[in-house]
């Protein structure tokens, strides 16, 4: 059976407090030896995803910016497939709206409601370093967005309803994962991206078994689109609450990458 692993990065493969991944390296090595594709399915940008692909030695397709686009390395699949654009070394299937449109919508919402919305595009690199506890290098990568805008919503929780309504009125969607809110195109979805890629893997390999690992709300569409969904424990000791339809959801006992290892060993490597 060909396994395909879809994985969130922040708080899942990457440690929730310091973005480290060292503990997962031996298991990533095992996946490489077993030829199991490791598909990032993340809120991160193209530039950030490329950083982690390089660091972890992963050469598989990846889904960026919460399903804004799928990047498929040239020659990865042996057949032609329909895609939107060519970008660098990739064929890209774009699902989301462009960054400029999203920035404009946020500016309008701010002007119309007075809500305190601070986008990554409103912050300097230094401010983002301070806010997100990122290195300068990583903050630059995080600002390099193509299909979504992340922002801080500096308001009480009861104001969230106004925000949601306004974003929908503008024709866009909102997700909330970890510290930040994200605005993106309605077509963008981790779930849709996972389904499209799963079809491509099926065309290449025949039957495939898909596993998805995440930790927060923006992972739900991905978890709904795989055969074996799993969540890792979060820093506060809780697990993501999921729609009851996901009956076979596995809750890893470990936090972040420790839980990630547990899921991979249990469902792919057959070690526990
Ligand atoms: Mg996460």
XYZ file of C-alpha atoms and ligand atoms in Angstrom:
273
model
C 0.000 0.000 0.000
C 1.277 3.433 -0.935
C 0.954 5.846 1.983
C 0.775 9.600 1.488
C 1.255 11.807 4.533
C -0.279 15.274 4.647
C 1.085 17.306 7.510
C 0.621 20.686 9.081
C 3.860 22.385 10.153
C 3.389 24.910 13.010
C 2.582 23.125 16.253
C 2.496 19.752 14.498
C 5.766 18.775 12.772
C 7.358 21.930 14.185
C 7.457 22.393 17.939
C 4.696 24.754 19.170
C 7.088 26.840 21.263
C 10.312 27.101 19.244
C 9.577 25.695 15.748
C 12.190 22.961 16.231
C 11.888 19.598 14.470
C 15.050 17.717 15.477
C 13.178 14.977 17.339
C 11.312 14.099 14.115
C 14.413 13.696 11.925
C 14.913 9.918 12.423
C 11.261 9.251 11.565
C 11.465 11.541 8.521
C 14.487 9.477 7.456
C 12.422 6.298 7.799
C 9.646 7.801 5.668
C 12.197 8.685 3.004
C 13.527 5.113 2.973
C 9.966 3.801 2.664
C 9.294 6.272 -0.165
C 6.355 7.848 1.649
C 5.559 11.326 0.301
C 5.526 13.958 3.055
C 3.249 16.724 1.839
C 3.338 19.957 3.820
C -0.134 21.362 4.181
C 0.438 24.620 5.934
C -0.459 28.258 6.431
C 3.159 29.046 5.605
C 4.308 30.777 2.425
C 6.131 29.346 -0.565
C 9.407 30.820 0.733
C 8.916 29.385 4.234
C 7.880 25.991 2.885
C 10.968 25.922 0.674
C 13.104 26.675 3.726
C 11.716 23.647 5.587
C 11.815 21.381 2.511
C 15.499 22.216 2.214
C 16.161 21.724 5.946
C 14.303 18.417 6.070
C 15.411 17.180 2.637
C 11.860 16.769 1.389
C 11.186 16.818 -2.352
C 7.444 16.164 -2.461
C 4.656 18.522 -3.558
C 3.361 20.944 -0.940
C 0.302 23.018 -0.147
C 0.920 26.605 0.964
C -1.038 29.400 2.610
C -3.931 27.272 3.887
C -4.721 25.780 0.507
C -4.027 28.922 -1.537
C -1.948 26.907 -3.976
C -0.354 23.519 -4.607
C 3.282 23.467 -5.718
C 4.352 20.386 -7.664
C 8.031 19.996 -8.590
C 8.633 19.573 -12.308
C 8.850 15.908 -13.254
C 7.395 14.687 -9.927
C 4.430 12.995 -11.580
C 5.004 10.996 -14.739
C 1.961 12.435 -16.499
C 0.619 15.815 -17.554
C -1.953 17.450 -15.290
C -3.818 20.711 -15.479
C -2.359 23.609 -13.526
C -2.579 27.387 -13.397
C 0.977 28.658 -13.809
C 4.618 27.666 -13.904
C 6.692 29.242 -11.146
C 10.409 28.477 -10.805
C 10.831 24.712 -10.450
C 7.126 24.057 -10.011
C 3.834 23.629 -11.758
C 1.359 25.493 -9.592
C -2.334 24.826 -9.082
C -3.689 28.105 -7.694
C -6.904 27.926 -5.655
C -6.865 31.191 -3.725
C -7.140 34.923 -4.321
C -4.106 37.124 -4.859
C -2.416 38.951 -1.995
C -3.159 42.472 -3.285
C -6.925 41.823 -3.329
C -6.821 40.529 0.249
C -4.848 43.509 1.524
C -7.385 45.822 -0.051
C -10.283 43.986 1.625
C -8.623 44.230 5.062
C -8.041 47.951 4.604
C -11.708 48.411 3.719
C -12.842 46.410 6.768
C -10.597 48.489 9.022
C -11.988 51.712 7.570
C -15.610 50.544 7.787
C -15.546 49.070 11.303
C -12.601 50.581 13.163
C -11.577 47.060 14.226
C -7.935 46.706 15.253
C -6.494 44.545 12.508
C -2.726 44.376 12.128
C -1.603 42.482 9.057
C 1.862 41.052 8.400
C 1.950 43.575 5.548
C 1.477 46.392 8.091
C 4.486 45.306 10.121
C 8.142 45.894 9.355
C 10.451 42.880 9.403
C 11.675 43.982 12.843
C 8.146 44.263 14.197
C 7.324 40.792 12.913
C 10.520 39.417 14.496
C 9.311 40.810 17.828
C 5.675 39.744 17.403
C 6.136 36.214 16.053
C 9.454 35.448 17.807
C 11.004 34.637 14.460
C 14.544 35.188 13.259
C 14.978 38.070 10.791
C 15.468 35.566 7.994
C 12.268 33.697 8.842
C 10.266 36.887 9.357
C 11.180 37.959 5.819
C 9.992 34.608 4.493
C 6.745 34.902 6.472
C 5.979 38.303 4.956
C 6.446 36.957 1.448
C 2.797 36.027 0.922
C 1.036 35.264 -2.346
C -2.417 33.868 -1.460
C -3.365 34.975 2.052
C -2.782 37.630 4.643
C -2.178 36.809 8.297
C -3.187 39.302 10.889
C -3.524 39.951 14.571
C -7.072 40.684 15.672
C -6.496 42.936 18.645
C -10.093 42.894 19.877
C -12.235 41.004 22.381
C -13.648 37.670 21.220
C -17.219 39.002 20.876
C -16.056 41.226 18.009
C -15.096 38.146 15.990
C -18.635 37.867 14.577
C -18.349 41.328 12.981
C -15.029 40.382 11.457
C -16.407 37.132 10.017
C -19.427 38.933 8.555
C -17.301 41.638 6.932
C -14.841 39.172 5.423
C -17.711 37.186 3.924
C -19.341 40.357 2.622
C -16.117 41.120 0.737
C -16.237 37.677 -0.861
C -13.372 36.098 1.056
C -12.923 33.479 3.787
C -11.425 33.554 7.235
C -9.505 30.930 9.176
C -8.028 31.046 12.626
C -5.019 28.883 13.378
C -2.819 29.369 16.422
C -1.967 33.000 17.093
C -3.143 34.486 13.818
C -6.196 34.983 11.691
C -5.963 34.483 7.955
C -7.975 35.989 5.146
C -7.945 34.131 1.841
C -9.905 33.438 -1.321
C -13.032 31.281 -1.062
C -11.516 28.734 -3.428
C -8.541 28.218 -1.150
C -8.867 25.258 1.180
C -6.497 22.775 2.682
C -9.192 20.148 2.056
C -9.665 20.892 -1.619
C -5.910 20.972 -2.133
C -5.541 17.603 -0.369
C -8.266 16.086 -2.583
C -6.664 17.368 -5.787
C -3.246 16.051 -4.789
C -4.674 12.724 -3.626
C -6.175 12.256 -7.102
C -2.786 12.948 -8.681
C -1.100 10.436 -6.347
C -3.809 7.870 -7.233
C -3.185 8.419 -10.911
C 0.524 7.826 -10.332
C 0.400 4.901 -7.887
C -3.072 3.379 -8.047
C -4.495 2.855 -4.546
C -3.093 5.178 -1.895
C -3.813 5.523 1.807
C -3.832 9.102 3.060
C -2.971 10.192 6.584
C -3.330 13.771 7.838
C -1.829 15.306 10.974
C -2.724 18.708 12.391
C -3.316 20.625 15.581
C -5.698 23.547 15.045
C -8.877 24.786 13.418
C -7.348 25.558 10.046
C -6.453 21.853 9.748
C -10.055 20.615 9.893
C -10.610 20.655 6.084
C -7.383 18.668 5.626
C -8.379 16.170 8.327
C -11.792 15.727 6.687
C -10.148 14.998 3.331
C -7.872 12.129 4.436
C -8.615 8.513 5.308
C -6.813 8.588 8.654
C -6.989 11.938 10.447
C -4.870 12.570 13.527
C -4.272 15.485 15.875
C -1.327 16.134 18.143
C -1.643 17.523 21.636
C -1.331 21.275 21.929
C 0.814 23.274 24.304
C -2.106 23.834 26.674
C -2.629 20.065 26.957
C -5.824 19.995 24.866
C -6.678 18.598 21.463
C -8.497 20.336 18.656
C -12.275 19.880 18.913
C -13.507 18.218 15.739
C -16.832 17.619 14.040
C -18.190 14.281 15.238
C -18.222 13.023 11.636
C -14.529 12.242 12.027
C -15.096 8.999 13.922
C -11.682 7.480 13.365
C -9.793 10.567 14.526
C -6.635 9.613 16.414
C -5.508 11.842 19.271
C -1.779 11.563 19.817
C -0.623 11.601 23.412
C 2.464 13.614 22.516
C 2.662 17.345 21.994
C 3.710 18.781 18.596
C 6.464 16.743 16.904
C 6.371 14.081 19.650
C 2.754 13.399 18.750
C 3.600 13.556 15.057
C 6.185 10.780 15.514
C 3.617 8.696 17.393
C 1.099 8.981 14.515
C 3.631 8.157 11.805
C 4.927 5.139 13.740
C 1.437 3.858 14.436
C -0.201 4.308 11.046
C 2.638 4.260 8.513
C 5.706 2.545 9.928
C 3.684 0.013 11.938
C 5.907 0.351 14.991
C 3.365 0.863 17.751
Mg -0.689 24.219 13.231
